[in-house]
mmCIF file of C-alpha atoms in Angstrom:
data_model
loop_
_atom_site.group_PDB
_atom_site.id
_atom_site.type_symbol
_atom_site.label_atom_id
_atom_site.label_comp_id
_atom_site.label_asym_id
_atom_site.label_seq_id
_atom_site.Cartn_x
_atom_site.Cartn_y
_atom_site.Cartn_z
ATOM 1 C CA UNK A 1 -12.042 -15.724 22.187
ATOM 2 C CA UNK A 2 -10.924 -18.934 23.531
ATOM 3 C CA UNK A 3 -12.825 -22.518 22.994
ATOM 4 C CA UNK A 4 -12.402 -25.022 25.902
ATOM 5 C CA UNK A 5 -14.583 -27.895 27.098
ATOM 6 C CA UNK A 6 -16.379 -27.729 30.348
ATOM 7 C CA UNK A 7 -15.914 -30.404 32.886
ATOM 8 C CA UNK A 8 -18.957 -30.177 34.378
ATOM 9 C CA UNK A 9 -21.430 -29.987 31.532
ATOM 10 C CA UNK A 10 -19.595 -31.235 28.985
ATOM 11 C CA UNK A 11 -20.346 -28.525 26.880
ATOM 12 C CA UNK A 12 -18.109 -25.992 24.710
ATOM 13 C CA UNK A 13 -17.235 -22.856 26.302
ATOM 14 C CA UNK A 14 -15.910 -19.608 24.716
ATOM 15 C CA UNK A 15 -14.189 -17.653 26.969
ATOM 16 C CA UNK A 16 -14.365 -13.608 26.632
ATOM 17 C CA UNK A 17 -12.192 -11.209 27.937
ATOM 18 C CA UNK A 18 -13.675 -7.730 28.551
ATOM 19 C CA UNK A 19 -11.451 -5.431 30.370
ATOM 20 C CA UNK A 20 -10.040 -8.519 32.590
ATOM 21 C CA UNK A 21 -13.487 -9.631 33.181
ATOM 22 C CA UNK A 22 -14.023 -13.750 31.975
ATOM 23 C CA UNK A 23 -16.983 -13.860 30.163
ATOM 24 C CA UNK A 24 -18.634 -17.365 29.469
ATOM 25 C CA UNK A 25 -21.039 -18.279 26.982
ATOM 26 C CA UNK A 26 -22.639 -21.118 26.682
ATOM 27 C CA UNK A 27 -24.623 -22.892 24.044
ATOM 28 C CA UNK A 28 -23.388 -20.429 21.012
ATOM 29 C CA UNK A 29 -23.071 -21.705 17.043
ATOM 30 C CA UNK A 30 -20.139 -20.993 14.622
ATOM 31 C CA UNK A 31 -21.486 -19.963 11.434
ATOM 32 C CA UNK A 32 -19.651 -20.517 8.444
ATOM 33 C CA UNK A 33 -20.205 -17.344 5.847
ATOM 34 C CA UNK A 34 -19.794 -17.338 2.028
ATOM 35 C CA UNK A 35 -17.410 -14.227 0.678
ATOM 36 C CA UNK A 36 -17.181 -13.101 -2.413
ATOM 37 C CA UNK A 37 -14.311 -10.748 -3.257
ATOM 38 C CA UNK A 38 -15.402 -7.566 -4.734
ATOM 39 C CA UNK A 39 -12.835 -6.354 -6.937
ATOM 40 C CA UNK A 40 -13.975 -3.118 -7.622
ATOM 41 C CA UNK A 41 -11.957 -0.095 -6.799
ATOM 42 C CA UNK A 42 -14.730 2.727 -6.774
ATOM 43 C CA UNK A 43 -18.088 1.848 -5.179
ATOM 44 C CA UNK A 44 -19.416 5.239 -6.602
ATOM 45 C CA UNK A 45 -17.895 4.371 -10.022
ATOM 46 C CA UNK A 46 -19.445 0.544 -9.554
ATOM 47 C CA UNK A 47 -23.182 1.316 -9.271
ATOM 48 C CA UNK A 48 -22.473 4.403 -12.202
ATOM 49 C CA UNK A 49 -21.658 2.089 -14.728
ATOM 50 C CA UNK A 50 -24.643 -0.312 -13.621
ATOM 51 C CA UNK A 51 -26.779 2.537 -14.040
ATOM 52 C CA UNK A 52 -25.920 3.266 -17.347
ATOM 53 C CA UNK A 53 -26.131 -0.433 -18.526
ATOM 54 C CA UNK A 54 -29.650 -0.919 -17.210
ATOM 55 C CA UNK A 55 -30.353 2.598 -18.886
ATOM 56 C CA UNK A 56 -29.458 1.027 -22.431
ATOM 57 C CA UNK A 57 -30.865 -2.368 -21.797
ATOM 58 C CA UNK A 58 -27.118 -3.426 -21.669
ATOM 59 C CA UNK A 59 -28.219 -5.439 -18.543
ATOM 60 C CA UNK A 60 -31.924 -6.984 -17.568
ATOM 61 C CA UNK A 61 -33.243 -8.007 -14.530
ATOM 62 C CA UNK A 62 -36.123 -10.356 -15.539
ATOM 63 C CA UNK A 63 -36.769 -12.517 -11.601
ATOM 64 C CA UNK A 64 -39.838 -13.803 -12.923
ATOM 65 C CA UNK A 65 -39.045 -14.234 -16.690
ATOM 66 C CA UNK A 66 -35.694 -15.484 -16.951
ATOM 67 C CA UNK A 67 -33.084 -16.341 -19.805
ATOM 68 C CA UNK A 68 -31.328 -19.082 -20.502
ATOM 69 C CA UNK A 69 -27.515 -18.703 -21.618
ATOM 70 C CA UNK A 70 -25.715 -20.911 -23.966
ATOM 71 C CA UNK A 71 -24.473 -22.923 -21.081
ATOM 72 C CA UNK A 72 -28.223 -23.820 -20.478
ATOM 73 C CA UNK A 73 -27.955 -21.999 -17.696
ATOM 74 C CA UNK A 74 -31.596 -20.252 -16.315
ATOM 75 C CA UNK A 75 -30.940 -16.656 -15.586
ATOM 76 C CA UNK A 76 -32.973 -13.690 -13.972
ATOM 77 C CA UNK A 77 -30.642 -11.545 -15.520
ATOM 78 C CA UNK A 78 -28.766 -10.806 -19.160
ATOM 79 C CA UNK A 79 -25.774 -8.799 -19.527
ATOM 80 C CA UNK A 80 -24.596 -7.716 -23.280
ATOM 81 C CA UNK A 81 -21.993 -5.096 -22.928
ATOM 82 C CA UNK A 82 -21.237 -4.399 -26.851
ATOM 83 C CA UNK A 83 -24.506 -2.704 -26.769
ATOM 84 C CA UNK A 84 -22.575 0.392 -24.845
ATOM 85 C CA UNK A 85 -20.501 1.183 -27.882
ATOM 86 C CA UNK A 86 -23.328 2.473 -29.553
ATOM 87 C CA UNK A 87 -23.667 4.928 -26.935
ATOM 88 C CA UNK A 88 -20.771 7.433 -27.364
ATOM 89 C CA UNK A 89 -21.775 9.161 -24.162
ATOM 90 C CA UNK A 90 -22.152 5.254 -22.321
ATOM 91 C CA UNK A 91 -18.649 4.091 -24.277
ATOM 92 C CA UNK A 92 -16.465 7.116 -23.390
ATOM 93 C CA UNK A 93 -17.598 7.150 -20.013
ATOM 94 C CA UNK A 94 -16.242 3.209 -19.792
ATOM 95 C CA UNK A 95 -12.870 4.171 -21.464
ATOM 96 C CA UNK A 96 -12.275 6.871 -19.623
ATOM 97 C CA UNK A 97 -12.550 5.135 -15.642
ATOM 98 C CA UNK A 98 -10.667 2.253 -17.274
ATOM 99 C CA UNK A 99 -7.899 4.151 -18.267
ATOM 100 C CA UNK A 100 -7.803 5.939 -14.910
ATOM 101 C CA UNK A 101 -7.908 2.984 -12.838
ATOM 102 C CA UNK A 102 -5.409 1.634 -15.134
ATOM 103 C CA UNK A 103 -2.808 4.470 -14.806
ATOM 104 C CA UNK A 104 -3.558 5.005 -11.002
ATOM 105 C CA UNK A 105 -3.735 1.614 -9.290
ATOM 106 C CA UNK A 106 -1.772 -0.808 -11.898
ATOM 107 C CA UNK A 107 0.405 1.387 -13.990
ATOM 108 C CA UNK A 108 0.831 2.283 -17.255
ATOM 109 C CA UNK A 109 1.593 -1.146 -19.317
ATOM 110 C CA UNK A 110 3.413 -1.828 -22.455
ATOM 111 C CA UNK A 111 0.122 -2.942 -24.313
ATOM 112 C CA UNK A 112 -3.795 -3.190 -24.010
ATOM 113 C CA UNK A 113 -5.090 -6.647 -25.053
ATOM 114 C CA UNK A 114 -8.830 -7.050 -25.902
ATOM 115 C CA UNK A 115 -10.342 -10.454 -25.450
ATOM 116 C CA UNK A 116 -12.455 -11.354 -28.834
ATOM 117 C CA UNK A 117 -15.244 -10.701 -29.996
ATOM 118 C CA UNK A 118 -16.819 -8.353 -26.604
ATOM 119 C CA UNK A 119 -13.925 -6.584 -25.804
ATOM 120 C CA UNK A 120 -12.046 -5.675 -28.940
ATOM 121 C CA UNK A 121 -14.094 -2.761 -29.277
ATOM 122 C CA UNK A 122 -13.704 -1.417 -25.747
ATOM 123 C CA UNK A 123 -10.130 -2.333 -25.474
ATOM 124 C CA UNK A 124 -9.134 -0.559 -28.411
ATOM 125 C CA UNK A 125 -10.633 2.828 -27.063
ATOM 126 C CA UNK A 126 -8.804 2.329 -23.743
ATOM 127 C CA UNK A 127 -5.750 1.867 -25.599
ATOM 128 C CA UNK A 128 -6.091 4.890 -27.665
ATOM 129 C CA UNK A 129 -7.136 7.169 -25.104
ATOM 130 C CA UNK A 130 -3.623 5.657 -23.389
ATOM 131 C CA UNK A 131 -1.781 6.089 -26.279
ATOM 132 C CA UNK A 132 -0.865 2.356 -26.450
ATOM 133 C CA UNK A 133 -0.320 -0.655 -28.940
ATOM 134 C CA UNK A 134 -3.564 -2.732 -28.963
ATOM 135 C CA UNK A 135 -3.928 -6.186 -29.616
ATOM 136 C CA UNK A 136 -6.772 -9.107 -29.383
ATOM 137 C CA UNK A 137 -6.855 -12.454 -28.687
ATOM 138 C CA UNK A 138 -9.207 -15.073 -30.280
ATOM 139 C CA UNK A 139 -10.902 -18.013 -28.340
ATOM 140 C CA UNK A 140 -8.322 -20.054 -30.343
ATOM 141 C CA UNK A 141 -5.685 -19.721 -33.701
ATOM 142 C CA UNK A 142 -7.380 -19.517 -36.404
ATOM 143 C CA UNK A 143 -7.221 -22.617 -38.907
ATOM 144 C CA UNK A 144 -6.120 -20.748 -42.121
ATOM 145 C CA UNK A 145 -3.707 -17.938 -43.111
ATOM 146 C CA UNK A 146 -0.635 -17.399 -40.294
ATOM 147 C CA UNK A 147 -2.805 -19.192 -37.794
ATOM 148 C CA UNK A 148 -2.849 -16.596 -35.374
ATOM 149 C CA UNK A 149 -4.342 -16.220 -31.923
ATOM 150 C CA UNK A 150 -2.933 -13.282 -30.956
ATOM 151 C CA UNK A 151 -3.648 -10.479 -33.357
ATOM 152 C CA UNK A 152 -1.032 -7.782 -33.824
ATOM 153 C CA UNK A 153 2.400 -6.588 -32.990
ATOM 154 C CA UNK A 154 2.973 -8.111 -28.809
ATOM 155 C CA UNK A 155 6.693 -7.721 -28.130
ATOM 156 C CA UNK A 156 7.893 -10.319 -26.007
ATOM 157 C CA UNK A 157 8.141 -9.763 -22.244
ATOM 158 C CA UNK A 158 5.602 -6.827 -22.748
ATOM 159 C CA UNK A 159 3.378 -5.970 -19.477
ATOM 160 C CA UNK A 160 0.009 -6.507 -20.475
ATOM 161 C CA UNK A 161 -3.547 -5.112 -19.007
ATOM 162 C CA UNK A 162 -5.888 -7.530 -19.985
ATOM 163 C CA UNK A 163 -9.546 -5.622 -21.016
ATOM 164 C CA UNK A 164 -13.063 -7.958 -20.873
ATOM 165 C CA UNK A 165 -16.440 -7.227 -21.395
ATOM 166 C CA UNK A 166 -18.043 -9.302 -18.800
ATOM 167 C CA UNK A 167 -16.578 -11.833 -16.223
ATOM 168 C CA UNK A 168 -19.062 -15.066 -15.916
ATOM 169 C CA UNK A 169 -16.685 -18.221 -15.354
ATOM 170 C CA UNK A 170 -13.705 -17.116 -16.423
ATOM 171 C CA UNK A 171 -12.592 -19.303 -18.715
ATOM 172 C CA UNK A 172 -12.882 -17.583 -21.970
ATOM 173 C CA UNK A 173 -10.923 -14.753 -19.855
ATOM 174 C CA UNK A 174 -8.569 -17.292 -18.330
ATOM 175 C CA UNK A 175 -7.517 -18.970 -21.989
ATOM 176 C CA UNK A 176 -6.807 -15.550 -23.675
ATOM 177 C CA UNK A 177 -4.284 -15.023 -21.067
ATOM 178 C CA UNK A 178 -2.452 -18.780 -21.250
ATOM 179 C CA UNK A 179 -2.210 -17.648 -24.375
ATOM 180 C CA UNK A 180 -0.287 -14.024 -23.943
ATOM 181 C CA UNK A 181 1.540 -15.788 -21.282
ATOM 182 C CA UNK A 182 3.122 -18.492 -24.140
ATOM 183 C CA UNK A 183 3.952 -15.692 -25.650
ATOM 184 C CA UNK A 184 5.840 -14.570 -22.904
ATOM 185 C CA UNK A 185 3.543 -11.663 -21.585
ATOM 186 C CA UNK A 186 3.502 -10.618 -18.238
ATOM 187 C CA UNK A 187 -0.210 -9.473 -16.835
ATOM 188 C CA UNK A 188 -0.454 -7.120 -15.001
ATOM 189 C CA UNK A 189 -4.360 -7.417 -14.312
ATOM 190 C CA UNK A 190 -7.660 -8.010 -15.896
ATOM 191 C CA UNK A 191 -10.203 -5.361 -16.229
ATOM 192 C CA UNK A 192 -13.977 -5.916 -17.034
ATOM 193 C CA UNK A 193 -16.736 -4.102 -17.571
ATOM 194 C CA UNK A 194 -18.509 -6.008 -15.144
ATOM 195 C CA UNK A 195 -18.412 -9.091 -13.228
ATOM 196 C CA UNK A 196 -20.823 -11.832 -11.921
ATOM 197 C CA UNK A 197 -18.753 -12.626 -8.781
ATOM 198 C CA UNK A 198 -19.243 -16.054 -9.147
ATOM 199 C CA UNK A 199 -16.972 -18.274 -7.005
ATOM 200 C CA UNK A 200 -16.260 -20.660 -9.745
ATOM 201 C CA UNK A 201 -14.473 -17.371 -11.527
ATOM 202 C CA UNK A 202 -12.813 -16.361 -8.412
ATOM 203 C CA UNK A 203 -10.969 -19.561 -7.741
ATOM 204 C CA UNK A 204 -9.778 -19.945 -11.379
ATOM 205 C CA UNK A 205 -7.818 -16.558 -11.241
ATOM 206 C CA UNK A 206 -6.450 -17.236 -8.244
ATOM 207 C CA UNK A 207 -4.872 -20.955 -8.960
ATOM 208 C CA UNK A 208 -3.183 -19.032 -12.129
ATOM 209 C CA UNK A 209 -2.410 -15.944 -9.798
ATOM 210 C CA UNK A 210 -3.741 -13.119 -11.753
ATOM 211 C CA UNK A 211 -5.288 -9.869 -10.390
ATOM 212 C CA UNK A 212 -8.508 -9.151 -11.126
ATOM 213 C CA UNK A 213 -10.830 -6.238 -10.883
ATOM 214 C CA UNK A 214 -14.195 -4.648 -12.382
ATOM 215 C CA UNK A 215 -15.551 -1.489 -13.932
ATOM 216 C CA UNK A 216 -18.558 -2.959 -11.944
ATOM 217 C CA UNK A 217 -20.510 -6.126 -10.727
ATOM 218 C CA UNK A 218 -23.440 -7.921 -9.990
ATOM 219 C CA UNK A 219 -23.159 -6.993 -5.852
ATOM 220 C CA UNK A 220 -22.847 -3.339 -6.760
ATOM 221 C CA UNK A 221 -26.032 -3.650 -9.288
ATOM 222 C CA UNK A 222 -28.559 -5.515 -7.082
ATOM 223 C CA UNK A 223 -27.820 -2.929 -4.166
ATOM 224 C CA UNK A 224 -28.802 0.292 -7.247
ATOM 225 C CA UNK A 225 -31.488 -1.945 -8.533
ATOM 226 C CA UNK A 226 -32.887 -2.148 -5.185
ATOM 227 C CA UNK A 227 -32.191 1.660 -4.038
ATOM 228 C CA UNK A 228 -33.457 2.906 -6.767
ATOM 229 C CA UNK A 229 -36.633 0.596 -6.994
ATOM 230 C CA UNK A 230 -35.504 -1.047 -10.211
ATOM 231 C CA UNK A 231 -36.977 -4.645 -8.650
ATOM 232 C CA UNK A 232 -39.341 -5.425 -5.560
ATOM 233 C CA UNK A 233 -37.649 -6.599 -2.386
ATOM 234 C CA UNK A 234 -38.956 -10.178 -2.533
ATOM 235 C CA UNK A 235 -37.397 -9.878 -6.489
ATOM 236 C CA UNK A 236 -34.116 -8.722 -4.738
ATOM 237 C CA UNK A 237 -33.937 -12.134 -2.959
ATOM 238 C CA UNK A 238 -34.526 -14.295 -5.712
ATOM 239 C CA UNK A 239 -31.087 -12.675 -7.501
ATOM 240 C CA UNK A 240 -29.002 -12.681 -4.389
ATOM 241 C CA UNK A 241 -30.563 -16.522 -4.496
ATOM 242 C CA UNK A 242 -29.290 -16.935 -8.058
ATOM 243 C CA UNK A 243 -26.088 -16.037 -7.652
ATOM 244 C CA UNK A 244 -24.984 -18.379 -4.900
ATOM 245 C CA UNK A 245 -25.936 -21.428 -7.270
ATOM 246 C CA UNK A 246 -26.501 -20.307 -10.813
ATOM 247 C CA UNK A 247 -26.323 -23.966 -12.459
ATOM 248 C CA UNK A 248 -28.889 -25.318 -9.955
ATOM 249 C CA UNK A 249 -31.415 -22.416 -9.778
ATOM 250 C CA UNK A 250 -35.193 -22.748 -11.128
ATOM 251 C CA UNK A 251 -37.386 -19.813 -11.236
#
């Protein structure tokens, strides 16, 4: 397609070839669209694991009763992922497609790190089922004792696969790995359980170039919620609404 202006009504033109045929039309609007990179690597894996989170009340779609987070944030929905480790069937199922999307699309690493207090549990069955060291990493050092943030054995230079519970902002995920970095860790990626896809994440991983993918996320559970009749249609909406500007929404 090819924008030019048009002498004689002063209008902008794009210009279509079809087959050597100039097409003209006139009067059309550019529309900008918001993406949000997925960062899943199995669709059919993606709405599984929201299945099985709604199933155990992991996750809750309340539209028309919503929570408010710790941020003060209003929210139609609530995700708690430590509730799947009291589900052996729910918790195995987790570390066993994170270990196989570890081994086939980013390798096997040196170590599994868990980021405290969600994913220690989690990331400690991925590791074993790997056969790897574990380790975890605390919001920050703790003020007594040897003052660790990291804890256990992280040789230096060690790849890394970084395991979360849930992706929101990214900055509790973000800080754990400044801190394996100062340490001299190399990441190979961050792996969640499941992610909210919001932008403000998205951007903060990729200023600090790090890969990022999900078990799951919230585009792959609105689309079961809605298949499977989970919410009404004009409840669908109001998510998708949500999502787009989650400090500014109001039910």
């Amino acid at each position: 397609m090819v924008l030019k202006d048009d002498d004689a009504s002063g209008k902008t033109i794009a210009s279509l070839d079809f087959g050597g045929e100039d097409i003209r039309v006139i009067n059309f609007v550019l529309i900008k669209t918001l993406y949000f990179c997925p960062m899943i690597h199995d669709a059919f894996t993606a709405k599984k694991v929201a299945e099985l989170l709604i199933q155990i009340n992991a996750i809750k779609l309340e539209p028309k009763n919503p929570f408010t987070w710790a941020s003060g944030w209003t929210s139609p929905i609530y995700c708690d992922n430590r509730i799947a480790l009291s589900y052996p069937t729910v918790r195995t199922y987790l570390r066993e497609e994170f270990a196989k999307q570890i081994e086939k699309h980013h390798g096997k690493p040196d170590a599994i790190a868990g980021v405290a207090t969600g994913a220690i549990g989690i990331g400690a069955l991925v590791a074993e089922k790997l056969n790897l060291p574990f380790v975890y990493i605390r919001p920050k050092p703790k003020g007594h004792g040897r003052k660790n943030q990291i804890e256990g054995v992280l040789p230096k230079n060690s790849q890394v696969v970084v395991i979360e519970d849930l992706i929101s902002t990214g900055k509790s995920s973000m800080e754990a790995i400044k801190a394996l970095r100062e340490i001299d860790a190399s990441i190979k990626c961050l792996l969640s359980i499941f992610d909210y896809n919001f932008e403000v994440a998205q951007k903060r991983f990729e200023k600090e170039n790090v890969s990022v993918y999900s078990l799951s996320d919230y585009n792959h559970l609105i689309e079961l919620a809605t298949e499977n009749r989970f919410i009404l249609k004009s409840e669908e909406q109001i998510l998708k609404n949500w999502r787009l500007a989650p400090q500014k929404w109001k039910p």
